[in-house]
Tab-separated table of C-alpha atoms in Angstrom:
chain	number	residue	atom	x	y	z
A	21	MET	CA	-15.268	-36.969	-138.575
A	22	ALA	CA	-15.198	-33.377	-137.312
A	23	ILE	CA	-14.459	-34.751	-133.841
A	24	LEU	CA	-11.549	-36.881	-135.055
A	25	ALA	CA	-10.027	-33.982	-136.986
A	26	SER	CA	-10.078	-31.636	-133.999
A	27	PHE	CA	-9.150	-34.405	-131.578
A	28	VAL	CA	-5.609	-34.727	-132.948
A	29	ALA	CA	-4.966	-30.975	-132.733
A	30	PHE	CA	-6.246	-30.691	-129.157
A	31	LEU	CA	-4.492	-33.881	-128.055
A	32	ASP	CA	-1.157	-32.750	-129.447
A	33	GLY	CA	-1.472	-29.333	-127.838
A	34	ALA	CA	-2.021	-30.917	-124.426
A	35	ILE	CA	0.261	-33.942	-124.590
A	36	VAL	CA	3.589	-32.215	-125.237
A	37	ASN	CA	4.147	-30.430	-121.916
A	38	VAL	CA	4.790	-33.548	-119.853
A	39	ALA	CA	7.311	-34.809	-122.432
A	40	LEU	CA	9.504	-31.693	-122.563
A	41	PRO	CA	12.115	-32.864	-120.015
A	42	ALA	CA	12.579	-36.167	-121.851
A	43	MET	CA	13.012	-34.339	-125.168
A	44	THR	CA	15.779	-32.108	-123.857
A	45	ARG	CA	17.538	-35.008	-122.128
A	46	GLU	CA	17.959	-36.634	-125.542
A	47	LEU	CA	18.295	-33.616	-127.862
A	48	GLY	CA	19.825	-31.046	-125.500
A	49	GLY	CA	19.121	-27.326	-125.394
A	50	GLY	CA	17.596	-27.088	-121.916
A	51	ILE	CA	14.852	-24.584	-121.189
A	52	THR	CA	15.344	-22.742	-124.506
A	53	THR	CA	14.548	-25.854	-126.515
A	54	GLN	CA	11.579	-26.625	-124.278
A	55	GLN	CA	10.122	-23.156	-124.812
A	56	TRP	CA	10.514	-23.250	-128.563
A	57	VAL	CA	9.013	-26.734	-128.888
A	58	VAL	CA	5.860	-25.263	-127.361
A	59	ASP	CA	6.129	-21.765	-128.813
A	60	ALA	CA	6.694	-22.780	-132.439
A	61	TYR	CA	3.397	-24.676	-132.448
A	62	LEU	CA	1.420	-21.946	-130.689
A	63	LEU	CA	2.846	-19.126	-132.781
A	64	ALA	CA	1.965	-20.857	-136.055
A	65	LEU	CA	-1.478	-21.848	-134.789
A	66	GLY	CA	-2.376	-18.450	-133.354
A	67	SER	CA	-1.018	-16.553	-136.366
A	68	LEU	CA	-2.675	-18.626	-139.100
A	69	ILE	CA	-6.028	-19.622	-137.654
A	70	LEU	CA	-7.850	-16.551	-139.012
A	71	ILE	CA	-6.441	-17.190	-142.466
A	72	ALA	CA	-7.562	-20.800	-142.192
A	73	GLY	CA	-11.122	-19.769	-141.366
A	74	SER	CA	-11.243	-17.526	-144.425
A	75	LEU	CA	-9.845	-20.309	-146.611
A	76	SER	CA	-12.436	-22.723	-145.213
A	77	ASP	CA	-15.283	-20.408	-146.187
A	78	THR	CA	-13.745	-19.710	-149.597
A	79	PHE	CA	-12.589	-23.113	-150.830
A	80	GLY	CA	-14.843	-25.438	-148.828
A	81	ARG	CA	-14.590	-27.247	-145.500
A	82	ILE	CA	-13.610	-30.629	-146.919
A	83	ARG	CA	-10.728	-29.426	-149.081
A	84	ILE	CA	-9.152	-27.341	-146.293
A	85	LEU	CA	-9.758	-30.060	-143.687
A	86	ARG	CA	-8.026	-32.631	-145.888
A	87	ALA	CA	-5.061	-30.312	-146.444
A	88	GLY	CA	-4.766	-29.675	-142.711
A	89	LEU	CA	-4.816	-33.385	-141.918
A	90	LEU	CA	-2.066	-34.148	-144.436
A	91	ILE	CA	0.143	-31.285	-143.212
A	92	PHE	CA	-0.400	-32.193	-139.565
A	93	GLY	CA	0.234	-35.902	-140.174
A	94	LEU	CA	3.467	-35.391	-142.108
A	95	ALA	CA	4.718	-32.880	-139.545
A	96	SER	CA	3.894	-35.321	-136.726
A	97	LEU	CA	6.072	-37.965	-138.365
A	98	ALA	CA	8.841	-35.383	-138.799
A	99	CYS	CA	8.608	-34.603	-135.073
A	100	ALA	CA	8.734	-38.301	-134.181
A	101	PHE	CA	11.920	-38.866	-136.191
A	102	ALA	CA	13.598	-35.466	-135.656
A	103	PRO	CA	17.348	-36.035	-135.131
A	104	SER	CA	17.984	-32.600	-133.593
A	105	ALA	CA	16.258	-29.949	-131.532
A	106	LEU	CA	16.252	-27.494	-134.462
A	107	LEU	CA	14.445	-29.891	-136.783
A	108	LEU	CA	11.965	-30.752	-134.036
A	109	ILE	CA	11.183	-27.049	-133.555
A	110	VAL	CA	10.726	-26.517	-137.311
A	111	ALA	CA	8.428	-29.548	-137.529
A	112	ARG	CA	6.399	-28.242	-134.575
A	113	GLY	CA	5.856	-24.976	-136.431
A	114	ILE	CA	4.551	-26.880	-139.452
A	115	GLN	CA	2.316	-28.880	-137.115
A	116	GLY	CA	0.824	-25.640	-135.840
A	117	ALA	CA	0.075	-24.552	-139.409
A	118	GLY	CA	-1.748	-27.827	-140.018
A	119	ALA	CA	-3.685	-27.478	-136.768
A	120	ALA	CA	-4.790	-23.992	-137.814
A	121	LEU	CA	-6.510	-25.570	-140.827
A	122	LEU	CA	-8.133	-28.344	-138.786
A	123	VAL	CA	-10.109	-26.646	-136.031
A	124	PRO	CA	-12.148	-24.002	-137.942
A	125	SER	CA	-12.922	-26.403	-140.806
A	126	SER	CA	-14.010	-29.257	-138.546
A	127	LEU	CA	-16.273	-27.082	-136.404
A	128	ALA	CA	-17.678	-25.407	-139.512
A	129	LEU	CA	-18.766	-28.851	-140.734
A	130	ILE	CA	-21.050	-29.043	-137.710
A	131	THR	CA	-22.416	-25.501	-137.861
A	132	SER	CA	-23.109	-25.841	-141.607
A	133	THR	CA	-24.987	-29.109	-141.175
A	134	PHE	CA	-27.014	-28.703	-137.951
A	135	ARG	CA	-29.245	-25.932	-136.627
A	136	GLY	CA	-31.141	-25.351	-133.404
A	137	PRO	CA	-31.167	-28.088	-130.714
A	138	ALA	CA	-29.481	-30.543	-133.105
A	139	GLN	CA	-26.578	-28.127	-133.519
A	140	GLY	CA	-26.287	-27.739	-129.741
A	141	LYS	CA	-26.154	-31.499	-129.329
A	142	ALA	CA	-23.569	-31.904	-132.121
A	143	ILE	CA	-21.378	-29.127	-130.697
A	144	GLY	CA	-21.760	-30.729	-127.277
A	145	SER	CA	-20.378	-34.003	-128.632
A	146	TRP	CA	-17.557	-32.139	-130.383
A	147	THR	CA	-16.777	-30.261	-127.175
A	148	ALA	CA	-16.842	-33.411	-125.047
A	149	TRP	CA	-14.395	-35.351	-127.202
A	150	THR	CA	-12.041	-32.494	-128.079
A	151	GLY	CA	-12.124	-31.302	-124.470
A	152	THR	CA	-11.320	-34.832	-123.389
A	153	ALA	CA	-8.294	-34.784	-125.687
A	154	PHE	CA	-7.167	-31.491	-124.170
A	155	LEU	CA	-7.574	-32.665	-120.596
A	156	ALA	CA	-6.495	-36.312	-121.003
A	157	GLY	CA	-3.408	-35.392	-123.055
A	158	PRO	CA	-1.157	-35.086	-119.978
A	159	LEU	CA	-2.151	-38.619	-118.880
A	160	VAL	CA	-1.398	-40.149	-122.280
A	161	GLY	CA	1.837	-38.204	-122.554
A	162	GLY	CA	2.931	-39.125	-119.049
A	163	LEU	CA	2.339	-42.841	-119.640
A	164	LEU	CA	4.216	-42.804	-122.942
A	165	VAL	CA	7.137	-40.867	-121.461
A	166	ASP	CA	7.412	-43.032	-118.318
A	167	TYR	CA	6.859	-46.443	-119.940
A	168	ALA	CA	7.804	-46.087	-123.635
A	169	ASP	CA	9.432	-43.248	-125.627
A	170	TRP	CA	8.589	-39.540	-125.907
A	171	ARG	CA	8.638	-39.766	-129.712
A	172	LEU	CA	5.469	-41.838	-129.611
A	173	ILE	CA	3.449	-38.811	-128.486
A	174	PHE	CA	3.814	-37.547	-132.061
A	175	ALA	CA	3.607	-40.898	-133.847
A	176	ILE	CA	0.191	-41.754	-132.376
A	177	ASN	CA	-1.337	-38.822	-134.282
A	178	VAL	CA	-1.144	-40.865	-137.475
A	179	PHE	CA	-3.992	-43.219	-136.495
A	180	PRO	CA	-6.849	-40.696	-135.993
A	181	ILE	CA	-5.604	-38.749	-139.022
A	182	ALA	CA	-5.760	-41.860	-141.214
A	183	ALA	CA	-9.259	-42.660	-139.908
A	184	THR	CA	-10.493	-39.152	-140.674
A	185	LEU	CA	-9.033	-39.180	-144.203
A	186	ILE	CA	-10.847	-42.457	-144.880
A	187	LEU	CA	-14.137	-40.944	-143.673
A	188	LEU	CA	-13.581	-37.890	-145.871
A	189	LYS	CA	-13.646	-40.096	-148.964
A	190	GLY	CA	-17.400	-40.376	-148.536
A	191	LEU	CA	-17.903	-36.621	-148.909
A	192	SER	CA	-17.740	-34.619	-152.104
A	193	LEU	CA	-15.552	-31.587	-152.636
A	194	ALA	CA	-16.937	-28.093	-152.830
A	195	VAL	CA	-19.696	-27.176	-155.267
A	196	PRO	CA	-18.867	-23.817	-156.876
A	197	ILE	CA	-21.641	-21.273	-156.501
A	198	PRO	CA	-21.871	-17.697	-157.736
A	199	ASN	CA	-21.100	-14.695	-155.575
A	200	LEU	CA	-23.519	-11.857	-154.953
A	201	LYS	CA	-22.760	-8.294	-153.921
A	202	TYR	CA	-24.122	-6.310	-151.063
A	203	ASP	CA	-24.781	-2.647	-151.705
A	204	ALA	CA	-21.448	-1.896	-150.066
A	205	GLY	CA	-19.703	-4.184	-152.519
A	206	THR	CA	-18.826	-6.986	-150.099
A	207	THR	CA	-19.075	-10.559	-151.239
A	208	CYS	CA	-21.733	-12.931	-149.996
A	209	VAL	CA	-22.966	-16.397	-150.871
A	210	PRO	CA	-26.551	-17.286	-151.717
A	211	PRO	CA	-28.352	-20.305	-150.275
A	212	LEU	CA	-27.472	-23.784	-151.476
A	213	PRO	CA	-27.562	-24.238	-155.268
A	214	VAL	CA	-30.098	-26.470	-156.947
A	215	ALA	CA	-28.311	-29.724	-157.669
A	216	PRO	CA	-28.752	-31.699	-160.886
A	217	PRO	CA	-31.331	-34.489	-160.650
A	218	GLY	CA	-30.034	-37.380	-158.580
A	219	THR	CA	-27.210	-35.338	-157.028
A	220	ALA	CA	-27.116	-34.682	-153.290
A	221	VAL	CA	-25.545	-31.408	-152.206
A	222	SER	CA	-24.579	-30.977	-148.573
A	223	ALA	CA	-24.075	-27.677	-146.830
A	224	VAL	CA	-20.642	-28.779	-145.758
A	225	THR	CA	-19.428	-28.935	-149.362
A	226	VAL	CA	-20.377	-25.405	-150.388
A	227	ALA	CA	-17.547	-23.042	-151.288
A	228	ARG	CA	-17.098	-19.696	-152.962
A	229	PRO	CA	-13.956	-20.073	-155.075
A	230	ALA	CA	-14.647	-16.958	-157.084
A	231	SER	CA	-14.073	-14.594	-154.160
A	232	ARG	CA	-10.686	-13.006	-153.534
A	233	ILE	CA	-8.523	-13.997	-150.602
A	234	ASP	CA	-7.789	-11.038	-148.359
A	235	VAL	CA	-4.011	-11.351	-148.711
A	236	ILE	CA	-3.196	-8.010	-147.083
A	237	GLY	CA	-5.467	-8.763	-144.131
A	238	ALA	CA	-3.981	-12.245	-143.813
A	239	VAL	CA	-0.424	-10.902	-143.690
A	240	LEU	CA	-1.287	-8.148	-141.201
A	241	ALA	CA	-3.109	-10.613	-138.935
A	242	ALA	CA	-0.266	-13.138	-139.050
A	243	VAL	CA	2.431	-10.532	-138.355
A	244	GLY	CA	0.352	-8.888	-135.629
A	245	LEU	CA	-0.448	-12.080	-133.753
A	246	ALA	CA	3.017	-13.564	-134.200
A	247	GLY	CA	4.772	-10.393	-133.021
A	248	THR	CA	2.647	-9.817	-129.932
A	249	VAL	CA	2.484	-13.487	-128.920
A	250	PHE	CA	6.262	-13.870	-129.374
A	251	ALA	CA	6.911	-10.826	-127.165
A	252	LEU	CA	4.489	-11.908	-124.442
A	253	ILE	CA	6.028	-15.383	-124.282
A	254	GLU	CA	9.671	-14.268	-124.386
A	255	GLN	CA	9.395	-11.266	-122.045
A	256	ASP	CA	9.617	-13.515	-118.987
A	257	ARG	CA	12.986	-14.853	-120.195
A	258	LEU	CA	14.525	-11.795	-121.886
A	259	GLY	CA	12.725	-8.894	-120.211
A	260	TRP	CA	10.915	-5.968	-121.796
A	261	GLY	CA	14.200	-4.077	-122.148
A	262	SER	CA	15.411	-6.502	-124.814
A	263	ALA	CA	15.062	-5.419	-128.444
A	264	LEU	CA	14.045	-9.002	-129.215
A	265	VAL	CA	10.950	-8.402	-127.062
A	266	TYR	CA	9.852	-4.802	-127.531
A	267	GLY	CA	10.726	-4.806	-131.248
A	268	PRO	CA	8.321	-7.619	-132.211
A	269	PHE	CA	5.753	-6.268	-129.748
A	270	VAL	CA	5.701	-2.798	-131.342
A	271	VAL	CA	5.584	-4.297	-134.833
A	272	GLY	CA	2.811	-6.683	-133.763
A	273	ILE	CA	0.640	-3.955	-132.215
A	274	ALA	CA	1.122	-1.751	-135.294
A	275	ALA	CA	0.208	-4.651	-137.575
A	276	LEU	CA	-2.931	-5.450	-135.552
A	277	ALA	CA	-4.008	-1.795	-135.707
A	278	GLY	CA	-3.370	-1.848	-139.433
A	279	PHE	CA	-5.344	-5.075	-139.699
A	280	LEU	CA	-8.426	-3.542	-138.078
A	281	TRP	CA	-8.147	-0.464	-140.308
A	282	TRP	CA	-7.796	-2.615	-143.420
A	283	GLU	CA	-10.669	-4.933	-142.508
A	284	HIS	CA	-12.912	-1.892	-142.084
A	285	ARG	CA	-12.179	-0.538	-145.557
A	286	THR	CA	-11.617	-3.592	-147.790
A	287	PRO	CA	-14.674	-4.807	-149.763
A	288	ALA	CA	-13.943	-8.490	-149.035
A	289	PRO	CA	-12.539	-8.807	-145.485
A	290	MET	CA	-11.211	-12.057	-144.078
A	291	MET	CA	-12.602	-11.015	-140.668
A	292	PRO	CA	-15.884	-9.190	-141.208
A	293	LEU	CA	-16.002	-6.677	-138.363
A	294	ALA	CA	-19.782	-6.539	-138.744
A	295	LEU	CA	-19.884	-9.958	-137.059
A	296	PHE	CA	-18.964	-8.324	-133.759
A	297	ARG	CA	-22.124	-6.215	-133.962
A	298	ILE	CA	-24.091	-9.458	-133.639
A	299	ARG	CA	-24.838	-9.547	-129.923
A	300	ASN	CA	-24.048	-13.159	-129.060
A	301	PHE	CA	-20.957	-13.237	-131.266
A	302	GLY	CA	-19.439	-10.083	-129.781
A	303	VAL	CA	-20.373	-10.766	-126.156
A	304	GLY	CA	-19.542	-14.447	-126.505
A	305	ASN	CA	-16.008	-13.665	-127.616
A	306	ILE	CA	-15.525	-11.311	-124.657
A	307	ALA	CA	-16.635	-14.120	-122.350
A	308	THR	CA	-14.325	-16.512	-124.222
A	309	THR	CA	-11.365	-14.252	-123.452
A	310	PHE	CA	-11.785	-14.550	-119.694
A	311	ILE	CA	-12.964	-18.173	-119.594
A	312	TYR	CA	-10.148	-19.561	-121.742
A	313	ALA	CA	-7.530	-17.417	-120.032
A	314	GLY	CA	-8.630	-19.045	-116.778
A	315	LEU	CA	-8.765	-22.517	-118.323
A	316	SER	CA	-5.267	-22.347	-119.823
A	317	LEU	CA	-3.671	-20.748	-116.752
A	318	GLY	CA	-5.390	-22.958	-114.185
A	319	GLN	CA	-4.783	-26.315	-115.792
A	320	LEU	CA	-1.133	-25.550	-116.591
A	321	LEU	CA	-0.402	-24.488	-113.015
A	322	VAL	CA	-2.160	-27.514	-111.515
A	323	VAL	CA	-0.025	-29.894	-113.622
A	324	LEU	CA	3.192	-28.003	-112.804
A	325	PHE	CA	2.343	-27.785	-109.099
A	326	LEU	CA	1.681	-31.508	-108.846
A	327	GLN	CA	5.014	-32.362	-110.489
A	328	GLU	CA	7.347	-29.694	-109.121
A	329	ILE	CA	5.944	-29.115	-105.617
A	330	ALA	CA	3.881	-32.199	-104.732
A	331	GLY	CA	6.427	-34.614	-106.262
A	332	PHE	CA	4.121	-36.440	-108.681
A	333	THR	CA	5.590	-38.257	-111.698
A	334	ALA	CA	4.511	-37.242	-115.212
A	335	ALA	CA	2.076	-40.174	-115.356
A	336	GLN	CA	0.666	-39.422	-111.905
A	337	ALA	CA	0.136	-35.748	-112.774
A	338	GLY	CA	-1.617	-36.819	-115.963
A	339	LEU	CA	-3.742	-39.316	-114.075
A	340	ALA	CA	-4.878	-36.530	-111.751
A	341	SER	CA	-6.587	-34.846	-114.736
A	342	LEU	CA	-8.514	-37.964	-115.713
A	343	PRO	CA	-11.644	-37.248	-113.597
A	344	VAL	CA	-12.005	-33.892	-115.373
A	345	ALA	CA	-11.843	-35.606	-118.760
A	346	VAL	CA	-14.392	-38.275	-117.810
A	347	ILE	CA	-16.897	-35.763	-116.434
A	348	SER	CA	-16.521	-33.549	-119.516
A	349	LEU	CA	-17.044	-36.519	-121.805
A	350	PHE	CA	-20.357	-37.496	-120.224
A	351	LEU	CA	-21.826	-34.071	-119.397
A	352	ALA	CA	-20.825	-31.747	-122.248
A	353	GLY	CA	-23.208	-33.351	-124.760
A	354	PRO	CA	-26.350	-33.171	-122.591
A	355	PHE	CA	-25.643	-29.556	-121.615
A	356	GLY	CA	-25.123	-28.670	-125.280
A	357	THR	CA	-28.525	-30.186	-126.069
A	358	LEU	CA	-30.208	-28.247	-123.245
A	359	ALA	CA	-28.601	-25.000	-124.372
A	360	GLY	CA	-29.827	-25.592	-127.916
A	361	LYS	CA	-33.361	-26.059	-126.585
A	362	TYR	CA	-33.579	-23.389	-123.882
A	363	GLY	CA	-30.910	-20.905	-124.911
A	364	PRO	CA	-27.283	-20.465	-123.809
A	365	ARG	CA	-27.462	-17.599	-121.281
A	366	LEU	CA	-28.185	-19.592	-118.110
A	367	PHE	CA	-25.520	-22.182	-118.891
A	368	MET	CA	-22.879	-19.594	-119.873
A	369	ALA	CA	-23.531	-17.709	-116.641
A	370	LEU	CA	-23.742	-20.726	-114.317
A	371	GLY	CA	-20.911	-22.803	-115.806
A	372	PRO	CA	-18.020	-20.342	-115.320
A	373	LEU	CA	-19.354	-19.545	-111.847
A	374	VAL	CA	-19.162	-23.228	-110.872
A	375	ALA	CA	-15.718	-23.582	-112.478
A	376	GLY	CA	-14.491	-20.546	-110.544
A	377	VAL	CA	-15.715	-22.082	-107.297
A	378	GLY	CA	-13.682	-25.187	-108.156
A	379	TYR	CA	-10.483	-23.173	-108.489
A	380	ALA	CA	-11.232	-21.247	-105.310
A	381	MET	CA	-11.444	-24.619	-103.535
A	382	MET	CA	-7.983	-25.553	-104.872
A	383	ALA	CA	-6.607	-22.365	-103.298
A	384	SER	CA	-6.734	-24.292	-100.007
A	385	ALA	CA	-3.606	-26.309	-100.921
A	386	ALA	CA	-1.060	-26.222	-98.107
A	387	GLU	CA	1.465	-28.347	-96.277
A	388	PRO	CA	1.069	-31.171	-95.439
A	389	PHE	CA	-0.249	-31.713	-98.958
A	390	ASN	CA	-3.243	-34.011	-99.494
A	391	PHE	CA	-4.353	-34.389	-103.115
A	392	TRP	CA	-7.631	-36.101	-102.218
A	393	LEU	CA	-8.790	-33.267	-99.972
A	394	GLN	CA	-7.076	-30.187	-101.407
A	395	ILE	CA	-7.076	-30.658	-105.209
A	396	LEU	CA	-9.460	-33.425	-106.298
A	397	PRO	CA	-12.712	-31.857	-104.953
A	398	GLY	CA	-11.932	-28.581	-106.702
A	399	GLN	CA	-11.040	-30.412	-109.923
A	400	LEU	CA	-14.383	-32.245	-109.865
A	401	VAL	CA	-16.349	-29.019	-109.321
A	402	PHE	CA	-14.316	-27.327	-112.069
A	403	ALA	CA	-15.078	-30.219	-114.437
A	404	VAL	CA	-18.832	-29.814	-113.905
A	405	GLY	CA	-18.566	-26.075	-114.519
A	406	LEU	CA	-16.507	-26.610	-117.663
A	407	SER	CA	-19.048	-29.126	-118.974
A	408	ILE	CA	-21.877	-26.647	-118.409
A	409	THR	CA	-19.983	-23.857	-120.162
A	410	VAL	CA	-18.146	-24.874	-123.295
A	411	ALA	CA	-20.780	-26.342	-125.621
A	412	PRO	CA	-23.345	-23.565	-124.934
A	413	LEU	CA	-20.588	-20.958	-125.383
A	414	THR	CA	-19.531	-22.390	-128.734
A	415	ALA	CA	-23.127	-22.840	-129.907
A	416	ALA	CA	-24.088	-19.293	-128.909
A	417	ILE	CA	-21.193	-17.758	-130.827
A	418	LEU	CA	-21.354	-19.857	-133.978
A	419	GLY	CA	-25.146	-20.071	-134.026
A	420	ALA	CA	-25.242	-16.276	-134.230
A	421	VAL	CA	-23.294	-16.000	-137.504
A	422	PRO	CA	-24.557	-16.779	-141.021
A	423	THR	CA	-23.899	-20.379	-142.036
A	424	VAL	CA	-21.688	-19.366	-144.967
A	425	GLN	CA	-19.412	-17.523	-142.503
A	426	SER	CA	-19.234	-20.324	-139.953
A	427	GLY	CA	-15.627	-21.078	-140.912
A	428	ILE	CA	-14.339	-17.583	-140.198
A	429	GLY	CA	-16.665	-17.347	-137.185
A	430	SER	CA	-15.099	-20.492	-135.749
A	431	ALA	CA	-11.613	-19.226	-136.590
A	432	ILE	CA	-12.190	-15.888	-134.844
A	433	ASN	CA	-13.480	-17.614	-131.723
A	434	ASN	CA	-10.562	-20.064	-131.743
A	435	ALA	CA	-8.100	-17.218	-132.237
A	436	VAL	CA	-9.621	-15.368	-129.275
A	437	SER	CA	-9.373	-18.454	-127.052
A	438	ARG	CA	-5.785	-19.245	-128.130
A	439	VAL	CA	-4.532	-15.695	-127.698
A	440	ALA	CA	-6.294	-15.393	-124.324
A	441	GLY	CA	-4.593	-18.584	-123.171
A	442	LEU	CA	-1.215	-17.478	-124.516
A	443	ILE	CA	-1.409	-14.134	-122.724
A	444	ALA	CA	-2.454	-15.764	-119.454
A	445	VAL	CA	0.325	-18.356	-119.615
A	446	ALA	CA	2.896	-15.764	-120.718
A	447	LEU	CA	2.049	-13.698	-117.645
A	448	ALA	CA	2.114	-16.708	-115.322
A	449	GLY	CA	5.666	-15.879	-114.227
A	450	VAL	CA	4.575	-12.421	-113.096
A	451	MET	CA	1.581	-13.871	-111.219
A	452	LEU	CA	3.808	-16.437	-109.519
A	453	GLY	CA	6.359	-13.809	-108.498
A	454	GLY	CA	9.129	-15.751	-110.216
A	455	VAL	CA	8.786	-18.902	-108.112
A	456	LEU	CA	6.249	-21.693	-107.842
A	457	ASP	CA	5.476	-22.639	-104.237
A	458	TYR	CA	2.382	-23.077	-102.094
A	459	ASP	CA	1.799	-19.333	-101.634
A	460	SER	CA	2.162	-18.472	-105.325
A	461	PHE	CA	0.025	-21.464	-106.329
A	462	ARG	CA	-2.803	-20.302	-104.077
A	463	ARG	CA	-2.499	-16.795	-105.526
A	464	VAL	CA	-2.810	-18.053	-109.092
A	465	MET	CA	-5.786	-20.243	-108.180
A	466	VAL	CA	-7.592	-17.151	-106.855
A	467	ILE	CA	-6.731	-15.204	-110.026
A	468	THR	CA	-8.029	-18.089	-112.124
A	469	ALA	CA	-11.283	-18.170	-110.151
A	470	LEU	CA	-11.713	-14.428	-110.743
A	471	LEU	CA	-11.216	-14.845	-114.487
A	472	PHE	CA	-14.025	-17.398	-114.583
A	473	LEU	CA	-16.270	-15.149	-112.474
A	474	VAL	CA	-15.767	-12.261	-114.918
A	475	GLY	CA	-16.677	-14.588	-117.789
A	476	SER	CA	-19.822	-15.570	-115.912
A	477	ALA	CA	-20.835	-11.939	-115.332
A	478	VAL	CA	-20.251	-10.981	-118.980
A	479	SER	CA	-22.424	-13.897	-120.124
A	480	ALA	CA	-25.224	-13.184	-117.648
A	481	LEU	CA	-25.426	-9.534	-118.658
A	482	GLY	CA	-24.847	-9.796	-122.392
A	483	ILE	CA	-25.913	-13.147	-123.897
A	484	SER	CA	-29.367	-13.360	-125.478
A	485	ASN	CA	-31.679	-16.364	-125.850
A	486	ALA	CA	-33.583	-14.757	-128.731
A	487	GLU	CA	-32.108	-17.059	-131.395
A	488	ALA	CA	-33.051	-20.187	-129.435
A	489	ARG	CA	-36.600	-18.870	-128.971
A	490	ARG	CA	-36.882	-18.096	-132.670
A	491	GLN	CA	-35.691	-21.547	-133.699
A	492	ARG	CA	-38.051	-23.191	-131.219
A	493	SER	CA	-40.933	-21.104	-132.609
A	494	ASP	CA	-39.977	-22.045	-136.179
A	495	ALA	CA	-39.929	-25.713	-135.217
A	496	GLU	CA	-43.395	-25.431	-133.640
A	497	ASP	CA	-44.715	-23.603	-136.710
A	498	GLY	CA	-43.286	-26.315	-138.924
A	499	ALA	CA	-44.990	-28.988	-136.829
A	500	GLY	CA	-48.261	-27.046	-137.122
A	501	ASN	CA	-47.922	-26.870	-140.882
A	502	ASP	CA	-47.347	-30.608	-141.034
A	503	ASP	CA	-50.564	-31.150	-139.090
A	504	GLY	CA	-52.318	-28.804	-141.463
A	505	ASP	CA	-51.146	-30.782	-144.447
A	506	LYS	CA	-52.974	-33.804	-143.091
A	507	SER	CA	-56.326	-32.034	-142.942
A	508	GLY	CA	-56.253	-29.793	-145.999
A	509	PRO	CA	-54.243	-27.359	-148.081
A	510	VAL	CA	-52.141	-24.662	-146.420
A	511	GLU	CA	-52.436	-21.122	-147.735
A	512	LEU	CA	-49.206	-19.301	-148.471
A	513	ALA	CA	-49.003	-15.632	-147.620
A	514	ASP	CA	-48.210	-13.209	-150.413
A	515	SER	CA	-44.556	-12.249	-150.439
């Protein structure tokens, strides 16, 4: 269920790019329409994802997940039937708002339900399938554009959404539980309540409806992210001298500074800054910044290079990404399980290193172009590195935060990855020198490899395996207690 919910958001984010030319051929607007079809979705998603994480922790995963699915589904239909470019752009913005509700809530379902090695395995499965959606999206989009109609890339979202809504019927809504206060006055949630006899209460249904929503923090975060992301995307087209660029950028930076100040002083923050003092959460998000900047930049440039320089069709460019999707599907789960058992540090250090080597191999592209020798080997090595990295990275970050804050923890990590990708893609024009050719492609491949190598170094130096060791020790102690129960009573230590 969590996989299906995230699948539609990741698939839609990846499938649109190859359909942009077909959209503008029918609706008009040229490059401006193409940019806003992408930007409207990303701006809404990046601006609202922190708010969505807070809502997930406050009102319950199931309620917010259901709302996100309904919003995303209705907006997808609006995109499919949009009669004009303006209405398509508006519907894409609403889609992004729905996607912001989906990802933190779906991942929080996993982190609230599983712990230890089981959590690593579950996150590995989530990573494999959602990563497959992200990487296979160009193939699906290319096939639909070349052999059917571009509008179908939005219409197909309805089927996984309907399946997920049906599965959600089997889960109860949130069980209200009382709030406690820390000495500092901040709100927290106690362990699961005692259910009435015969009633099953799942961790995924717990909510804290009595706590206040951090409205001021939500507004500051939305304005800050929207302003800075808008400026970074539009600066390549309008230039930093345009008031439409530096105005939103200044407002965005000021709002983000105000957001950090407010989150430090408010008694009930939507983004608890104390989370960043947790070693794996703070270091993991730094690693996420570099790894996802490399992922977003590298994959975008490979797809564009294959179409614009190598002469591939949309379907052929999408097909070229299929080996990456297949490898991720089969390897992400096992590596997530291993990271849950042995700790994430080795995998988070080795995975980005391998992925960086893959991109360095693709920097060999030259005329005469040969996909099988110049791109495919690097893509395969990158796919192995990505499979080693993502599930351990996600498990390390979310396994470090308290279960009741898994929604906002997931939202923060998703916001970091989205903003990192947006910044990298927004600066792609500068890295390319204004033109995409063999020389600029090789330069960007080297930059991408370096981003992954920095992520590897950060992980190797900063990630701790202490939580995995503790959970393994607890599991062994529990097994010992079970053995003791068979031979006699177990004494409980005085509290």
